[in-house]
Every structure is written in C-alpha cells, then in structure tokens.
Amino acid sequence: MTGSSKRTLPRPSWQEFWRHPEHLLAFGFGTGYSPVAPGTVGSVVGLAAFVLAEGLGLGLAGHLLVSAIGLVAGVAICRRSSERLGVHDHPGIVWDEIVGCYLTCSLVPESAVWWGAAFGAFRAFDIIKPWPIRAMDHGLRGGVGIMLDDIVAALFAALSLHAVGRLGAFL
C-alpha cells in the first residue's frame, strides 16, 4: 500500500466561521488551523488572554470567573463545533487549551516567570495526559469531554508548580 493511511479531518471554511460562530470560537479565532501543534498555539492564545486580562487588574476572583465562563461556554461551543464537523475533539478545536492555559496562569503567583512555567506545565500535562486526565479524555464525550481533561490538566499543572515552589523554599 502506498501513500498515507492518515485520515484527513474536515475543517470549517472561513465562510463557515461566520455562519457558525461556534467554529470561530472553538478553533481559537483561526489558531486551530496551525499545521503544527494547534494545541500549543491555542495555549499561547490562552496565555496572551491572561496577560491582557491581568493588565485590567482582575485579581484571582476575576480570573476564576473568566475561567468558569470559558469552561461553561466551552462545553456548548466545543460540542456544537465537533457535532457539525462529525469529529469528537477535532485537533483544531483549541478553545479547551485556551481556557486551560488561562486557568493555569490564574492559579500561580503573579510574575512572567510563573506564567511561563504555567504555560509549560499545562502543555506537558495536556500532552502526556497522566491518569485521570487520559481516562477523562477517552471516557467522556461531547463538550464536557473536550473541556474537562484540559481543566484537570490545568489544575494538575498549577498544583505541581506550587509543590515545586514549596520544595524550592525548603532547599
């Protein structure tokens, strides 16, 4: 057999973004079209959104509210987009990475170094998917399944960074 056995996944056209705004949001305003590492590119959007929101002086409560709104909206946005495409958790759907990275940054101390570490730790947990993240990713369907594994990855990343920070204080 010659050629690639890799299946080509459907992608919404730019016209569909305007007819079905859930695609525009789910695909991170087009960042999900990245030919390389769309989840990482989506996470960069989450980091940028966090830094912009931080400039507004939201504080922890405000950032958690933005994260909660992103999560609740994301369940519907990602479900609708994946249903229209006929593909559960399409790799171009990056709303979950945007919200996950934003949440991770919200849960660490306020500094560019911590936010960079939050980005890296979130990507690591999202890519490696240790238990229970992998179980959620494979076991839950629809918008909840798309969003929840990234929220748990965000929590694991933030907790890990806090643990490393605490450990560093004792060394």
JSON list of C-alpha atoms in Angstrom, two decimals, residues 49-157:
[
{"chain": "A", "resi": 49, "resn": "ALA", "atom": "CA", "xyz": [-5.56, 36.48, 27.01]},
{"chain": "A", "resi": 50, "resn": "PHE", "atom": "CA", "xyz": [-4.46, 36.02, 30.60]},
{"chain": "A", "resi": 51, "resn": "VAL", "atom": "CA", "xyz": [-1.72, 38.67, 30.31]},
{"chain": "A", "resi": 52, "resn": "LEU", "atom": "CA", "xyz": [-4.21, 41.11, 28.75]},
{"chain": "A", "resi": 53, "resn": "ALA", "atom": "CA", "xyz": [-6.76, 40.39, 31.49]},
{"chain": "A", "resi": 54, "resn": "GLU", "atom": "CA", "xyz": [-4.05, 40.74, 34.13]},
{"chain": "A", "resi": 55, "resn": "GLY", "atom": "CA", "xyz": [-3.45, 44.25, 32.80]},
{"chain": "A", "resi": 56, "resn": "LEU", "atom": "CA", "xyz": [-7.06, 45.03, 33.68]},
{"chain": "A", "resi": 57, "resn": "GLY", "atom": "CA", "xyz": [-6.36, 44.16, 37.31]},
{"chain": "A", "resi": 58, "resn": "LEU", "atom": "CA", "xyz": [-8.92, 41.38, 37.58]},
{"chain": "A", "resi": 59, "resn": "GLY", "atom": "CA", "xyz": [-7.34, 39.62, 40.56]},
{"chain": "A", "resi": 60, "resn": "LEU", "atom": "CA", "xyz": [-7.82, 35.94, 41.39]},
{"chain": "A", "resi": 61, "resn": "ALA", "atom": "CA", "xyz": [-11.61, 36.10, 41.72]},
{"chain": "A", "resi": 62, "resn": "GLY", "atom": "CA", "xyz": [-11.95, 37.84, 38.36]},
{"chain": "A", "resi": 63, "resn": "HIS", "atom": "CA", "xyz": [-9.64, 35.37, 36.62]},
{"chain": "A", "resi": 64, "resn": "LEU", "atom": "CA", "xyz": [-11.52, 32.43, 38.12]},
{"chain": "A", "resi": 65, "resn": "LEU", "atom": "CA", "xyz": [-14.80, 33.95, 36.92]},
{"chain": "A", "resi": 66, "resn": "VAL", "atom": "CA", "xyz": [-13.39, 34.34, 33.39]},
{"chain": "A", "resi": 67, "resn": "SER", "atom": "CA", "xyz": [-12.17, 30.72, 33.55]},
{"chain": "A", "resi": 68, "resn": "ALA", "atom": "CA", "xyz": [-15.58, 29.49, 34.74]},
{"chain": "A", "resi": 69, "resn": "ILE", "atom": "CA", "xyz": [-17.36, 31.39, 31.97]},
{"chain": "A", "resi": 70, "resn": "GLY", "atom": "CA", "xyz": [-14.86, 30.00, 29.44]},
{"chain": "A", "resi": 71, "resn": "LEU", "atom": "CA", "xyz": [-15.47, 26.48, 30.75]},
{"chain": "A", "resi": 72, "resn": "VAL", "atom": "CA", "xyz": [-19.27, 26.69, 30.68]},
{"chain": "A", "resi": 73, "resn": "ALA", "atom": "CA", "xyz": [-19.33, 28.39, 27.28]},
{"chain": "A", "resi": 74, "resn": "GLY", "atom": "CA", "xyz": [-16.70, 25.95, 26.02]},
{"chain": "A", "resi": 75, "resn": "VAL", "atom": "CA", "xyz": [-18.84, 22.92, 26.77]},
{"chain": "A", "resi": 76, "resn": "ALA", "atom": "CA", "xyz": [-21.51, 24.24, 24.38]},
{"chain": "A", "resi": 77, "resn": "ILE", "atom": "CA", "xyz": [-19.09, 25.75, 21.84]},
{"chain": "A", "resi": 78, "resn": "CYS", "atom": "CA", "xyz": [-16.94, 22.62, 21.54]},
{"chain": "A", "resi": 79, "resn": "ARG", "atom": "CA", "xyz": [-19.93, 20.28, 21.47]},
{"chain": "A", "resi": 80, "resn": "ARG", "atom": "CA", "xyz": [-21.63, 22.20, 18.66]},
{"chain": "A", "resi": 81, "resn": "SER", "atom": "CA", "xyz": [-18.45, 22.55, 16.62]},
{"chain": "A", "resi": 82, "resn": "SER", "atom": "CA", "xyz": [-17.50, 18.87, 16.97]},
{"chain": "A", "resi": 83, "resn": "GLU", "atom": "CA", "xyz": [-21.05, 17.77, 16.11]},
{"chain": "A", "resi": 84, "resn": "ARG", "atom": "CA", "xyz": [-21.11, 19.95, 12.98]},
{"chain": "A", "resi": 85, "resn": "LEU", "atom": "CA", "xyz": [-17.73, 18.54, 11.94]},
{"chain": "A", "resi": 86, "resn": "GLY", "atom": "CA", "xyz": [-18.68, 14.97, 12.86]},
{"chain": "A", "resi": 87, "resn": "VAL", "atom": "CA", "xyz": [-15.39, 14.55, 14.76]},
{"chain": "A", "resi": 88, "resn": "HIS", "atom": "CA", "xyz": [-15.14, 14.30, 18.55]},
{"chain": "A", "resi": 89, "resn": "ASP", "atom": "CA", "xyz": [-12.37, 16.55, 19.89]},
{"chain": "A", "resi": 90, "resn": "HIS", "atom": "CA", "xyz": [-11.05, 17.62, 16.50]},
{"chain": "A", "resi": 91, "resn": "PRO", "atom": "CA", "xyz": [-7.36, 18.64, 16.85]},
{"chain": "A", "resi": 92, "resn": "GLY", "atom": "CA", "xyz": [-8.25, 22.10, 15.52]},
{"chain": "A", "resi": 93, "resn": "ILE", "atom": "CA", "xyz": [-10.63, 22.72, 18.42]},
{"chain": "A", "resi": 94, "resn": "VAL", "atom": "CA", "xyz": [-8.41, 24.68, 20.79]},
{"chain": "A", "resi": 95, "resn": "TRP", "atom": "CA", "xyz": [-10.92, 26.53, 22.99]},
{"chain": "A", "resi": 96, "resn": "ASP", "atom": "CA", "xyz": [-10.16, 23.95, 25.69]},
{"chain": "A", "resi": 97, "resn": "GLU", "atom": "CA", "xyz": [-6.43, 24.76, 25.55]},
{"chain": "A", "resi": 98, "resn": "ILE", "atom": "CA", "xyz": [-7.17, 28.49, 25.65]},
{"chain": "A", "resi": 99, "resn": "VAL", "atom": "CA", "xyz": [-9.25, 28.11, 28.82]},
{"chain": "A", "resi": 100, "resn": "GLY", "atom": "CA", "xyz": [-6.89, 25.53, 30.35]},
{"chain": "A", "resi": 101, "resn": "CYS", "atom": "CA", "xyz": [-3.80, 27.69, 29.93]},
{"chain": "A", "resi": 102, "resn": "TYR", "atom": "CA", "xyz": [-5.69, 30.77, 31.17]},
{"chain": "A", "resi": 103, "resn": "LEU", "atom": "CA", "xyz": [-6.79, 28.87, 34.28]},
{"chain": "A", "resi": 104, "resn": "THR", "atom": "CA", "xyz": [-3.29, 27.57, 34.99]},
{"chain": "A", "resi": 105, "resn": "CYS", "atom": "CA", "xyz": [-1.86, 31.10, 34.81]},
{"chain": "A", "resi": 106, "resn": "SER", "atom": "CA", "xyz": [-4.63, 32.27, 37.14]},
{"chain": "A", "resi": 107, "resn": "LEU", "atom": "CA", "xyz": [-3.56, 29.81, 39.82]},
{"chain": "A", "resi": 108, "resn": "VAL", "atom": "CA", "xyz": [0.14, 30.69, 40.07]},
{"chain": "A", "resi": 109, "resn": "PRO", "atom": "CA", "xyz": [1.89, 33.74, 41.57]},
{"chain": "A", "resi": 110, "resn": "GLU", "atom": "CA", "xyz": [1.89, 36.95, 39.55]},
{"chain": "A", "resi": 111, "resn": "SER", "atom": "CA", "xyz": [5.10, 37.01, 37.54]},
{"chain": "A", "resi": 112, "resn": "ALA", "atom": "CA", "xyz": [6.18, 36.41, 33.97]},
{"chain": "A", "resi": 113, "resn": "VAL", "atom": "CA", "xyz": [8.41, 33.53, 35.12]},
{"chain": "A", "resi": 114, "resn": "TRP", "atom": "CA", "xyz": [5.50, 31.77, 36.82]},
{"chain": "A", "resi": 115, "resn": "TRP", "atom": "CA", "xyz": [3.23, 32.37, 33.82]},
{"chain": "A", "resi": 116, "resn": "GLY", "atom": "CA", "xyz": [5.85, 30.88, 31.50]},
{"chain": "A", "resi": 117, "resn": "ALA", "atom": "CA", "xyz": [6.18, 27.90, 33.82]},
{"chain": "A", "resi": 118, "resn": "ALA", "atom": "CA", "xyz": [2.37, 27.63, 33.92]},
{"chain": "A", "resi": 119, "resn": "PHE", "atom": "CA", "xyz": [2.26, 27.52, 30.12]},
{"chain": "A", "resi": 120, "resn": "GLY", "atom": "CA", "xyz": [4.94, 24.81, 30.01]},
{"chain": "A", "resi": 121, "resn": "ALA", "atom": "CA", "xyz": [3.43, 22.72, 32.79]},
{"chain": "A", "resi": 122, "resn": "PHE", "atom": "CA", "xyz": [-0.05, 22.94, 31.29]},
{"chain": "A", "resi": 123, "resn": "ARG", "atom": "CA", "xyz": [1.23, 21.81, 27.88]},
{"chain": "A", "resi": 124, "resn": "ALA", "atom": "CA", "xyz": [3.13, 18.93, 29.50]},
{"chain": "A", "resi": 125, "resn": "PHE", "atom": "CA", "xyz": [0.07, 17.65, 31.37]},
{"chain": "A", "resi": 126, "resn": "ASP", "atom": "CA", "xyz": [-2.18, 18.17, 28.34]},
{"chain": "A", "resi": 127, "resn": "ILE", "atom": "CA", "xyz": [0.18, 16.25, 26.05]},
{"chain": "A", "resi": 128, "resn": "ILE", "atom": "CA", "xyz": [1.26, 13.45, 28.44]},
{"chain": "A", "resi": 129, "resn": "LYS", "atom": "CA", "xyz": [-2.23, 13.05, 29.95]},
{"chain": "A", "resi": 130, "resn": "PRO", "atom": "CA", "xyz": [-1.45, 11.10, 33.14]},
{"chain": "A", "resi": 131, "resn": "TRP", "atom": "CA", "xyz": [-4.30, 9.40, 34.98]},
{"chain": "A", "resi": 132, "resn": "PRO", "atom": "CA", "xyz": [-7.08, 10.60, 35.42]},
{"chain": "A", "resi": 133, "resn": "ILE", "atom": "CA", "xyz": [-6.65, 13.07, 32.55]},
{"chain": "A", "resi": 134, "resn": "ARG", "atom": "CA", "xyz": [-6.28, 10.29, 29.94]},
{"chain": "A", "resi": 135, "resn": "ALA", "atom": "CA", "xyz": [-9.30, 8.45, 31.35]},
{"chain": "A", "resi": 136, "resn": "MET", "atom": "CA", "xyz": [-11.40, 11.61, 31.03]},
{"chain": "A", "resi": 137, "resn": "ASP", "atom": "CA", "xyz": [-10.08, 12.30, 27.54]},
{"chain": "A", "resi": 138, "resn": "HIS", "atom": "CA", "xyz": [-11.03, 8.80, 26.36]},
{"chain": "A", "resi": 139, "resn": "GLY", "atom": "CA", "xyz": [-14.10, 8.22, 28.52]},
{"chain": "A", "resi": 140, "resn": "LEU", "atom": "CA", "xyz": [-16.11, 11.43, 28.30]},
{"chain": "A", "resi": 141, "resn": "ARG", "atom": "CA", "xyz": [-17.82, 12.53, 25.10]},
{"chain": "A", "resi": 142, "resn": "GLY", "atom": "CA", "xyz": [-19.23, 15.81, 23.88]},
{"chain": "A", "resi": 143, "resn": "GLY", "atom": "CA", "xyz": [-18.34, 19.26, 25.09]},
{"chain": "A", "resi": 144, "resn": "VAL", "atom": "CA", "xyz": [-17.80, 18.08, 28.67]},
{"chain": "A", "resi": 145, "resn": "GLY", "atom": "CA", "xyz": [-15.24, 15.54, 27.50]},
{"chain": "A", "resi": 146, "resn": "ILE", "atom": "CA", "xyz": [-13.44, 18.07, 25.33]},
{"chain": "A", "resi": 147, "resn": "MET", "atom": "CA", "xyz": [-13.21, 20.65, 28.13]},
{"chain": "A", "resi": 148, "resn": "LEU", "atom": "CA", "xyz": [-12.81, 18.61, 31.31]},
{"chain": "A", "resi": 149, "resn": "ASP", "atom": "CA", "xyz": [-9.49, 16.90, 30.58]},
{"chain": "A", "resi": 150, "resn": "ASP", "atom": "CA", "xyz": [-7.89, 20.31, 29.94]},
{"chain": "A", "resi": 151, "resn": "ILE", "atom": "CA", "xyz": [-9.35, 21.77, 33.14]},
{"chain": "A", "resi": 152, "resn": "VAL", "atom": "CA", "xyz": [-7.92, 18.86, 35.13]},
{"chain": "A", "resi": 153, "resn": "ALA", "atom": "CA", "xyz": [-4.59, 19.26, 33.30]},
{"chain": "A", "resi": 154, "resn": "ALA", "atom": "CA", "xyz": [-4.64, 22.93, 34.35]},
{"chain": "A", "resi": 155, "resn": "LEU", "atom": "CA", "xyz": [-5.25, 22.01, 37.98]},
{"chain": "A", "resi": 156, "resn": "PHE", "atom": "CA", "xyz": [-2.51, 19.36, 37.94]},
{"chain": "A", "resi": 157, "resn": "ALA", "atom": "CA", "xyz": [-0.09, 21.85, 36.35]}
]
